[in-house]
Short mmCIF file of C-alpha atoms in Angstrom, two decimals:
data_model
loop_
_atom_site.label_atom_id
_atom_site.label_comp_id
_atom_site.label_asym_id
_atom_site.label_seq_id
_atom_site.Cartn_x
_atom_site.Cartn_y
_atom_site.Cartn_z
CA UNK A 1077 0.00 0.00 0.00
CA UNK A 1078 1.49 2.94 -0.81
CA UNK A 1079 1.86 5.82 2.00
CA UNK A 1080 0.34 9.47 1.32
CA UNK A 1081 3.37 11.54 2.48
CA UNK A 1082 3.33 14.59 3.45
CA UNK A 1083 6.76 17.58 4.45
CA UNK A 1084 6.25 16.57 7.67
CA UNK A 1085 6.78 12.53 7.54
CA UNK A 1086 9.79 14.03 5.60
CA UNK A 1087 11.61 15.94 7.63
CA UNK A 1088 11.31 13.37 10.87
CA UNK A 1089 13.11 11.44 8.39
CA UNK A 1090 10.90 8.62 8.33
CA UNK A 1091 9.09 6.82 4.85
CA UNK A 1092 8.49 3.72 3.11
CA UNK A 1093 10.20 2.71 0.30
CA UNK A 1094 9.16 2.02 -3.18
CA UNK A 1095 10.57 2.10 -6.24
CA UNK A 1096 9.69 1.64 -10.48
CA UNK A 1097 11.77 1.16 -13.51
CA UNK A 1098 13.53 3.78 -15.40
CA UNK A 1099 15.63 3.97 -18.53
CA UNK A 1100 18.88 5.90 -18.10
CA UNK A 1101 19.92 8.82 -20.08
CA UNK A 1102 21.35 8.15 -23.31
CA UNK A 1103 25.09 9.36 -23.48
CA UNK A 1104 26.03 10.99 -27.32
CA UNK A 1105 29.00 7.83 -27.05
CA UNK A 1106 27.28 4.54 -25.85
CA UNK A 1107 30.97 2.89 -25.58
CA UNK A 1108 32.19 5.55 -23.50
CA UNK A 1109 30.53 6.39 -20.20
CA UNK A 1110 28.61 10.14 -19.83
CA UNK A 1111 29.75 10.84 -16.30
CA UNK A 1112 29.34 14.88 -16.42
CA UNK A 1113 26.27 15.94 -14.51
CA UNK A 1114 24.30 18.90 -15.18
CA UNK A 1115 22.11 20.35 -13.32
CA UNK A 1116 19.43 18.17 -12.42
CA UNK A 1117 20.80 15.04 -13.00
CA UNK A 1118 22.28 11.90 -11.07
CA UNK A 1119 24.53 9.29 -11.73
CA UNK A 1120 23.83 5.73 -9.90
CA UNK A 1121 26.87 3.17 -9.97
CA UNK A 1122 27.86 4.75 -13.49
CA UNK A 1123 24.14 4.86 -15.22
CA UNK A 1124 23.00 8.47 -15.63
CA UNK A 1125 19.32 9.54 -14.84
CA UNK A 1126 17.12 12.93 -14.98
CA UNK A 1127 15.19 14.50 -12.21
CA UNK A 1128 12.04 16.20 -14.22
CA UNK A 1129 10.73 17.87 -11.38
CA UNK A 1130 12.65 19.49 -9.12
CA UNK A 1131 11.24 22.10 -6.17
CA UNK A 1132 12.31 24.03 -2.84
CA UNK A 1133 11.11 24.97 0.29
CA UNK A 1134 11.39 25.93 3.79
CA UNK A 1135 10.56 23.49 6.63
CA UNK A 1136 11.23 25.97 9.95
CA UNK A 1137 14.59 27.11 9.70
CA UNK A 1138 15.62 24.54 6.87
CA UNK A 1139 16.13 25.18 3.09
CA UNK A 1140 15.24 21.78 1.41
CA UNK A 1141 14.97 20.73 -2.00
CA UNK A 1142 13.25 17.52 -3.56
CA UNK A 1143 13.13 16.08 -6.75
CA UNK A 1144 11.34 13.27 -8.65
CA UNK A 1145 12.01 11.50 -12.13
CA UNK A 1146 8.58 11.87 -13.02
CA UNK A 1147 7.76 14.98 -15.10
CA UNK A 1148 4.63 17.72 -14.27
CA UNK A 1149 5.06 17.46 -10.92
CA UNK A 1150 4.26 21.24 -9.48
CA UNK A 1151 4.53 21.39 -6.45
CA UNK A 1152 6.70 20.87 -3.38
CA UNK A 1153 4.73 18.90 -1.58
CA UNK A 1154 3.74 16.41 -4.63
CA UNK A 1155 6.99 15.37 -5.33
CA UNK A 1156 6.54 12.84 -1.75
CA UNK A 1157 3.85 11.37 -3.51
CA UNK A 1158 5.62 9.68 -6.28
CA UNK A 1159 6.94 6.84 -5.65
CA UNK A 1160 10.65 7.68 -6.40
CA UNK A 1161 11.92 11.07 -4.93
CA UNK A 1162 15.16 12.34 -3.56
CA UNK A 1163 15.40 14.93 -0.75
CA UNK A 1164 17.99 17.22 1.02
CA UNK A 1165 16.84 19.48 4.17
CA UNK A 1166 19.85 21.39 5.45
CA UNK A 1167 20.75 24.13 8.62
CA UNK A 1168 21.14 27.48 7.26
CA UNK A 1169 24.37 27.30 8.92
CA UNK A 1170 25.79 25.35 6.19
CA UNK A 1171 24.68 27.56 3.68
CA UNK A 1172 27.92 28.22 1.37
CA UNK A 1173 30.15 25.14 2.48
CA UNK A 1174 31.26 21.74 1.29
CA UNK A 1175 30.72 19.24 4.20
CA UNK A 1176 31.57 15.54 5.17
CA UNK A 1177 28.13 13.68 5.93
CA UNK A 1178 30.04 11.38 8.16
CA UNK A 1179 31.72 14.29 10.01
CA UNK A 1180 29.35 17.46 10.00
CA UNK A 1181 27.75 18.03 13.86
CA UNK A 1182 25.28 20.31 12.06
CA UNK A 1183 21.91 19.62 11.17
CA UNK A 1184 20.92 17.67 7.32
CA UNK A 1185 18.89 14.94 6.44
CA UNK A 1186 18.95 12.96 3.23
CA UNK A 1187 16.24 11.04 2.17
CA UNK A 1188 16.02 8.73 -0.84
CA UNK A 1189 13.56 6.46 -2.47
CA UNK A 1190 15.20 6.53 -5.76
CA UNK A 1191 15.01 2.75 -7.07
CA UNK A 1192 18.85 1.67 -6.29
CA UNK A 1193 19.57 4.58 -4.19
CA UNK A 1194 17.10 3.93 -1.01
CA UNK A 1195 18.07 6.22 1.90
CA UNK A 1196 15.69 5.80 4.96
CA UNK A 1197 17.44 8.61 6.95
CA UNK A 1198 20.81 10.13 6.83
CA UNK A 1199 21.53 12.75 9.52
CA UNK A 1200 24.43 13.46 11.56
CA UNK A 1201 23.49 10.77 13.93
CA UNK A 1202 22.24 7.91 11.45
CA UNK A 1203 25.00 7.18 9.00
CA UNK A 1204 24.10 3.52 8.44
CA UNK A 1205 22.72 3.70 4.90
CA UNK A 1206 26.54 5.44 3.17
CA UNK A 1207 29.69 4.31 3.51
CA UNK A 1208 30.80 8.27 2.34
CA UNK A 1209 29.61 11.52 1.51
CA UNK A 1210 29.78 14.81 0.87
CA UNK A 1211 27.72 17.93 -0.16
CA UNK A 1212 28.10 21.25 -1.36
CA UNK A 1213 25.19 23.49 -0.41
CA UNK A 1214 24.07 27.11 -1.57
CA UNK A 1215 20.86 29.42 -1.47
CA UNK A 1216 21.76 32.71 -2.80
CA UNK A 1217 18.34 34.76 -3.67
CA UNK A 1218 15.85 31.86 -3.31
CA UNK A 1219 17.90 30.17 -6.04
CA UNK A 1220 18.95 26.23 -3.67
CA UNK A 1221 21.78 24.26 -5.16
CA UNK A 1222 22.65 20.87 -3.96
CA UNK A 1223 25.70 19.39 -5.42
CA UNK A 1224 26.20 15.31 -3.22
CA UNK A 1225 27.82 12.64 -3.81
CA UNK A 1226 27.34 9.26 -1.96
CA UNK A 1227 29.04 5.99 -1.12
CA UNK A 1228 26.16 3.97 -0.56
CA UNK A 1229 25.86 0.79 2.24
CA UNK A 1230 26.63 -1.58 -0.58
CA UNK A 1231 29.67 0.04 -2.29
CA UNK A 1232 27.58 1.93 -4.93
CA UNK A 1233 28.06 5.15 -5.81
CA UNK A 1234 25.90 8.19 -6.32
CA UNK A 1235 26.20 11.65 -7.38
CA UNK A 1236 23.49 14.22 -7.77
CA UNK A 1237 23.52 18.10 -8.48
CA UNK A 1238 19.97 19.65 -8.01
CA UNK A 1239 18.74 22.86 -8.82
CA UNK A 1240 15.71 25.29 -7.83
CA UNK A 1241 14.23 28.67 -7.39
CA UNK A 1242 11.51 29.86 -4.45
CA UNK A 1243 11.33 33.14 -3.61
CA UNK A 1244 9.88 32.86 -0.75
CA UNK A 1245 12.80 30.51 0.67
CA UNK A 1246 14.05 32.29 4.46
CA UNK A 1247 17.54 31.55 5.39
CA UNK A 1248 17.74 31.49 9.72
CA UNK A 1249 20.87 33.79 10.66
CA UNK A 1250 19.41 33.21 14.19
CA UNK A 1251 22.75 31.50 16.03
CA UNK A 1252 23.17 29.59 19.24
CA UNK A 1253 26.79 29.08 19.44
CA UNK A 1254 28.30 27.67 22.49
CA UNK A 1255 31.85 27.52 22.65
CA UNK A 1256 32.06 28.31 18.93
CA UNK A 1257 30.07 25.37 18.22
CA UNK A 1258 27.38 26.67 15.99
CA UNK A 1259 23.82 25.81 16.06
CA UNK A 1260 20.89 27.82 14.74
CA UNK A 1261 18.42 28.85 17.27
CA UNK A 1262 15.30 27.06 16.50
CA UNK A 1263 12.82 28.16 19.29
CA UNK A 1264 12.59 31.58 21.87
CA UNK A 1265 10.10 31.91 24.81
CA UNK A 1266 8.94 35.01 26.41
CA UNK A 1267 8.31 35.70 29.66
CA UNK A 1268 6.93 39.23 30.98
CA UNK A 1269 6.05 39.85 34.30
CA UNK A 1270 6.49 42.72 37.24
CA UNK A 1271 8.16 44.69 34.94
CA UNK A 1272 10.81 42.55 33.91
CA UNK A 1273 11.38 40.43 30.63
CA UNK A 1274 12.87 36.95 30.60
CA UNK A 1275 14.28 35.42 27.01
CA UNK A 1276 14.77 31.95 26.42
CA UNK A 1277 16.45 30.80 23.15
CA UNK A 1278 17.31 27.02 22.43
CA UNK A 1279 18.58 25.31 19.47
CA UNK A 1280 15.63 22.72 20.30
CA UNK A 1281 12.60 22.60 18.33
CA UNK A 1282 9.80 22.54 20.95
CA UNK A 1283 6.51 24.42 21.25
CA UNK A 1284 6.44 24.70 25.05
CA UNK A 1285 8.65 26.18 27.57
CA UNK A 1286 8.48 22.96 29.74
CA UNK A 1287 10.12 21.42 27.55
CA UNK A 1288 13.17 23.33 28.29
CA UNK A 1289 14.28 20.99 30.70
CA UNK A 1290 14.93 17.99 28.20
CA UNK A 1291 16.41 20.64 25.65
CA UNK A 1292 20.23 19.61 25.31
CA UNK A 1293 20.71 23.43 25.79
CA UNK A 1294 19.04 27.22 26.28
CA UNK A 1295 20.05 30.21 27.44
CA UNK A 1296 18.45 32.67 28.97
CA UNK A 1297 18.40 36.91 29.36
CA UNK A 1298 16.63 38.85 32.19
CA UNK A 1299 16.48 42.37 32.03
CA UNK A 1300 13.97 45.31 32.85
CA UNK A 1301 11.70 45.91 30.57
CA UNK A 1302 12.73 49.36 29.75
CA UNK A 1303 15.99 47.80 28.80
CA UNK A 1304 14.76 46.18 25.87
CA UNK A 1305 15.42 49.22 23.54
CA UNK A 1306 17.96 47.40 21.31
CA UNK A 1307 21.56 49.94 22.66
CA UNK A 1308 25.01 47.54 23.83
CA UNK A 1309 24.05 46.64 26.79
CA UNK A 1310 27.39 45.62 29.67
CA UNK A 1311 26.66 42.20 31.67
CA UNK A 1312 26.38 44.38 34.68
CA UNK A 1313 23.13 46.46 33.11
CA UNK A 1314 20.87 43.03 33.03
CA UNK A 1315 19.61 40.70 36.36
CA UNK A 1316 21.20 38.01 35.03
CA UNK A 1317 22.38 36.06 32.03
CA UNK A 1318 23.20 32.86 31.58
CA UNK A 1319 23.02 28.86 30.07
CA UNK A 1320 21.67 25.57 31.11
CA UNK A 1321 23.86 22.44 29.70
CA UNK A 1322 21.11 19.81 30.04
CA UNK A 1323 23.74 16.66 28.81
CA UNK A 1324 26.29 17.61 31.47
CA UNK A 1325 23.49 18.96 34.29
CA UNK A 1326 25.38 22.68 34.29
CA UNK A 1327 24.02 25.62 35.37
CA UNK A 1328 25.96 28.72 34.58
CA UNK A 1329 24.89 31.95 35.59
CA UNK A 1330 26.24 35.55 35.35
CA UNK A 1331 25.10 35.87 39.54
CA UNK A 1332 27.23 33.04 40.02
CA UNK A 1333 29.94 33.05 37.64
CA UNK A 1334 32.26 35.88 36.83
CA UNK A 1335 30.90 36.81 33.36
CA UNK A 1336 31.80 39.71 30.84
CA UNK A 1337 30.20 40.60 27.58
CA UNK A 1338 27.68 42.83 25.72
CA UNK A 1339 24.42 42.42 24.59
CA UNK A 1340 21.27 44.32 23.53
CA UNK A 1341 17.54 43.03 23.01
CA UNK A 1342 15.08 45.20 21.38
CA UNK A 1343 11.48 44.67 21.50
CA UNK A 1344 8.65 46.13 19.16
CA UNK A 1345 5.71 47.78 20.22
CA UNK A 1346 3.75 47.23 17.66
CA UNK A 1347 4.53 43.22 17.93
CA UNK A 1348 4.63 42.22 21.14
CA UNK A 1349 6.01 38.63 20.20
CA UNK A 1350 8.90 40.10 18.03
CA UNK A 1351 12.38 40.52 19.39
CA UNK A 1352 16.10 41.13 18.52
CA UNK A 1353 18.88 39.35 20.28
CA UNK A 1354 22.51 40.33 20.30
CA UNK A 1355 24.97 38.71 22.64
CA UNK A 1356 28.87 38.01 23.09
CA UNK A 1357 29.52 36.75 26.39
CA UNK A 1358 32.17 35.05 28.04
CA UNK A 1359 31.27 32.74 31.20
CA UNK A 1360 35.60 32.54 32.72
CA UNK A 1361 36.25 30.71 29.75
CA UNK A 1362 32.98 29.13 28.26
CA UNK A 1363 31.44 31.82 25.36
CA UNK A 1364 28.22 32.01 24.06
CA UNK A 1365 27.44 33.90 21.45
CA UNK A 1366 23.37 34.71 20.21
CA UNK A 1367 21.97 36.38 17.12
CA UNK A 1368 17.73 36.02 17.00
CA UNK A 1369 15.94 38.00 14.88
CA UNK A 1370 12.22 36.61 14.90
CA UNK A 1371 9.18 35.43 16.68
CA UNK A 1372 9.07 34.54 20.40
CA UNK A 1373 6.56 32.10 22.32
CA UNK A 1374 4.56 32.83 25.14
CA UNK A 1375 6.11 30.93 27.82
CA UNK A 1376 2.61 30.30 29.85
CA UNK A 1377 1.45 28.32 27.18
CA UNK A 1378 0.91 24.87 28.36
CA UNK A 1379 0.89 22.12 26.50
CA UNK A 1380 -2.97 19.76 26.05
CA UNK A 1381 -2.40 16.02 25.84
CA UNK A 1382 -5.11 14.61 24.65
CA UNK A 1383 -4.57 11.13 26.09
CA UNK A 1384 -5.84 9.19 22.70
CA UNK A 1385 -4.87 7.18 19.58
CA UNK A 1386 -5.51 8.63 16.47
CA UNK A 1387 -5.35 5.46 13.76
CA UNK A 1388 -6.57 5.89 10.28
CA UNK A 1389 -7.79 9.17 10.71
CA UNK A 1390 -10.16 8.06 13.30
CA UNK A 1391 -9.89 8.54 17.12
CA UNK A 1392 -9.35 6.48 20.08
CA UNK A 1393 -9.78 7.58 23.65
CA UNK A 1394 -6.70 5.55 25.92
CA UNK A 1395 -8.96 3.76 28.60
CA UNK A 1396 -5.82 2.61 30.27
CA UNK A 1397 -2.29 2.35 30.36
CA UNK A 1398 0.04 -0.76 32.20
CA UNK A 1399 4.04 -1.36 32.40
CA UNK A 1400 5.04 -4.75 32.00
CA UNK A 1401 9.36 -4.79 32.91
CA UNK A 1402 10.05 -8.33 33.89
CA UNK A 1403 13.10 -8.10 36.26
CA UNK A 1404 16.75 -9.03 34.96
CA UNK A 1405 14.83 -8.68 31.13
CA UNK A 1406 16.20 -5.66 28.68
CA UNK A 1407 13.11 -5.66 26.83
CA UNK A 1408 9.88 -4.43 28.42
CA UNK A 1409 6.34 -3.81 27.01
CA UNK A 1410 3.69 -0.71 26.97
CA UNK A 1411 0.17 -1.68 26.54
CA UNK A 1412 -2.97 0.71 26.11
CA UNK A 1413 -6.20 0.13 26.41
CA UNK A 1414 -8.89 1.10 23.95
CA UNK A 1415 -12.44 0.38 22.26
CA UNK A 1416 -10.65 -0.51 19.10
CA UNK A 1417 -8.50 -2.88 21.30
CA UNK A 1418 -5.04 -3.19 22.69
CA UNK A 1419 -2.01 -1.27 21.64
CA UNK A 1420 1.23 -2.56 22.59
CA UNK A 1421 4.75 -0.82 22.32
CA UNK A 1422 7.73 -3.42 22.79
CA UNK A 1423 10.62 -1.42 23.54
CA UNK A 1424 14.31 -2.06 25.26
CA UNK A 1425 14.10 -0.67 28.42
CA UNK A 1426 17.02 2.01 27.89
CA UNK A 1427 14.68 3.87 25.72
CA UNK A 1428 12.24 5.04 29.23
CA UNK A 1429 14.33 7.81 29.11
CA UNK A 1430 11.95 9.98 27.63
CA UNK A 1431 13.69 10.49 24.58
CA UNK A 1432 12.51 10.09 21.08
CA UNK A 1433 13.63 6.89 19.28
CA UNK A 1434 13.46 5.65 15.59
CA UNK A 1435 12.50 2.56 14.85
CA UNK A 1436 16.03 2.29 13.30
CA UNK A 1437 17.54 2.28 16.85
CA UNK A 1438 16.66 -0.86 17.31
CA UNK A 1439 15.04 -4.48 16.26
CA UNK A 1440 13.43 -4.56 19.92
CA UNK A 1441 11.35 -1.32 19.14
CA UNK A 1442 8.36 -1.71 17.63
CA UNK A 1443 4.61 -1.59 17.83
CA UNK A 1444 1.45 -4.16 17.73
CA UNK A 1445 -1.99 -2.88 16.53
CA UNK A 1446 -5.07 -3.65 14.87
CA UNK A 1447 -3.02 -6.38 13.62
CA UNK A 1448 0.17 -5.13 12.46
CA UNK A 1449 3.41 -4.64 13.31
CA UNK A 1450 4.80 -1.79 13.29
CA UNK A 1451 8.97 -2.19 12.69
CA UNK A 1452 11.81 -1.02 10.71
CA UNK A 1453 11.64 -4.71 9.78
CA UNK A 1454 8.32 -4.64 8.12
CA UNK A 1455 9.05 -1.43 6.23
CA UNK A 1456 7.54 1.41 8.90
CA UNK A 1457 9.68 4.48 9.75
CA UNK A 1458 8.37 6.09 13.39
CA UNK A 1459 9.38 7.51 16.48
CA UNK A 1460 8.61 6.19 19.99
CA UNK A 1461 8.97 8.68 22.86
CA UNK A 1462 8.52 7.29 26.65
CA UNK A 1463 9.08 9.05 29.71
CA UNK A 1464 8.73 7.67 33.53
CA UNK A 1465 8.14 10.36 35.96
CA UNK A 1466 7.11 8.39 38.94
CA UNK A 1467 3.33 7.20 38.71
CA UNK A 1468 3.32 9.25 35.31
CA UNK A 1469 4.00 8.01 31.93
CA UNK A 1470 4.75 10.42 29.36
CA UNK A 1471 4.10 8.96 25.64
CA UNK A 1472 4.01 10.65 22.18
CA UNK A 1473 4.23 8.09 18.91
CA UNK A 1474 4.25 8.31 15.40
CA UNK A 1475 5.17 6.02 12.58
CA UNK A 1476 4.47 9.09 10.22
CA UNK A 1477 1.48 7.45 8.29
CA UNK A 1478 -1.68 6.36 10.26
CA UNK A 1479 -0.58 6.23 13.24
CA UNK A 1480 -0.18 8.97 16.38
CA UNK A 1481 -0.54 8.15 19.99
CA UNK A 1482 -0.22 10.86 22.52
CA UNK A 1483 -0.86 10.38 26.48
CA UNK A 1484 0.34 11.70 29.67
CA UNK A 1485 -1.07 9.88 32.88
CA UNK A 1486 -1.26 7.04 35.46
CA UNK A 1487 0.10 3.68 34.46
CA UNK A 1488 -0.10 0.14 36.39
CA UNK A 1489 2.81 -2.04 36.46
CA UNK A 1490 1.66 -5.90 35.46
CA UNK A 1491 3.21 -7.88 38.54
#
């Protein structure tokens, strides 16, 4: 059955894969190989092939480009509905520069159902589908140019330069860098009260400020409002600065660390949610630098969990939720309770962390419904998230097609 994709299955990096026949390009010499791309073109293990439909986009702060064999294709969006297609999403901050796949710390994904040339997911922390790789990447003017070339998992190669113009494609300036290690800020929260205006910007792409405290980092500004009026501002003008290091459980504040540096915010009356953020600021040793330019998030907002499975479109309230960990066993099982029946999540048990986790992260993750089996082995891309808070179990699924399971609640462990 072919899956009705959509940006968003795309950029959690997650799809099934088909493929069709195609008849390579016809080189002018058929005894000697045509090897040159042009633009728009890709070369699999030495047979040359056209992409007739090529588009770009913005997804957040990523420029990404797709492309498809077939021809008439018009919009971004369509292209994930063919069955062959081949995308690149890419940070802003690597707008301009060649990279190593196998190397780069900042954010890409590449994404190929191309028949011969299947990619389920290749970011900076799932490398298993190339052997090598590198990219060139450029978006000058709404004009995005991809130039890659691939050493797949099986020792063919690949090469690809792609080629489109949006106008309306943003490139993110906004920077998180700590200790010169760049990152683009992806979310800010705002938080006005007695006069006084808190900032929170993290590289982390979440909608809620509680969800600050599983960010890998954020920092954080607190000033008067009155200072928010965009002038150099010293360390000593603010009530505090500072950044929270979530991996290593560091705290680091200007109150409590000697800390020099400028900075300026600057707020706009006539959009309250706007703001500018300029900072260079040294913590004894540890810098941070910040550039934001854009929207900010209330930071009361609280998230609604609506506690239900949403399968083929349709919804199902969770009636219950149990835990079943057998002791000394690495595997353990989630099962919810519903009219349409039982829902169970088999996971190892390092993954109660919280965390999100692909399918691809393991054989032992996968999910039983209505049925099926939900796997990497059966063909399903998805993402598992479970959390264990106490009596509270935190869970938010997806395998990016027809299935989504949200819930945050009581749980019974199965004796």
């Amino acid at each position: 059955m072919k899956k009705n994709l959509t940006i968003l299955t795309v950029l959690a990096a997650m799809s099934v894969l088909f493929s069709c026949e195609k008849t390579p390009l016809d080189p002018d010499d058929q005894q000697v190989p045509d090897t040159e791309l042009k633009e728009n073109e890709y070369i699999l293990d030495g047979d040359k092939y056209s992409f007739e439909s090529v588009a770009a986009s913005n997804f957040g702060e990523y420029i990404c480009i797709a492309a498809c064999p077939d021809e008439g294709v018009e919009s971004f969006d369509a292209i994930f509905e063919q069955d062959e297609y081949f995308y690149v999403a890419i940070s802003p901050l690597l707008n301009g520069k060649e990279f190593d796949l196998m190397t780069e710390e900042n954010l890409y994904t590449v994404i190929s159902t191309l028949s011969g040339a299947e990619l389920e997911s290749v970011t900076p922390s799932t490398l298993d589908d190339i052997q090598e790789g590198l990219c060139t990447f450029t978006c000058t003017e709404g004009v995005v140019s991809v130039e890659i070339s691939l050493t797949l998992w099986d020792g063919q190669t690949f090469s690809a330069i792609l080629e489109a113009e949006e106008p309306g494609i943003v490139v993110n300036e906004n920077i998180f860098a700590l200790d010169g290690n760049n990152k683009p800020v992806r979310t800010a929260f705002r938080l006005l009260e007695d006069g006084m205006t808190a900032l929170y910007l993290t590289p982390a792409g979440i909608e809620f400020s509680a969800d600050l405290e599983v960010a890998t980092y954020y920092a954080y500004i607190v000033l008067d409002d009155e200072s928010c009026h965009g002038k150099t501002l010293d360390v000593s003008d603010v009530i505090a600065v500072g950044y929270v290091d979530n991996i290593n459980g560091l705290v680091v504040d200007s109150n409590e660390v000697p800390t020099t540096g400028t900075l300026n915010v600057l707020s706009d009356p006539e959009n309250p949610a706007h703001y500018v953020v300029s900072a260079d600021l040294d913590f004894s040793g540890t810098t941070l630098k910040l550039r934001f330019d854009g929207r900010t998030i209330d930071a009361n907002l609280v998230e609604v969990i609506g506690n239900e499975i949403i399968y083929d479109d349709k919804t199902y309230a969770i009636q219950g939720v149990s835990l079943d960990m057998p002791a000394g066993d690495s595997v353990c099982k989630v099962m919810l309770q519903s009219v349409k029946g039982e829902l169970t999540i088999t996971l190892p048990v390092d993954f109660l962390d919280g965390n999100a986790h692909g399918f691809s992260q393991s054989p032992d993750l996968y999910i039983e419904f209505d049925g099926n089996v939900f796997s990497k082995a059966n063909g399903y891309s998805g993402t598992v998230t479970v959390g264990v808070e106490g009596d509270v179990m935190h869970i938010d699924v997806t395998n990016y097609d027809n299935l989504k399971i949200t819930y945050n609640g009581s749980y019974e462990k199965v004796q």
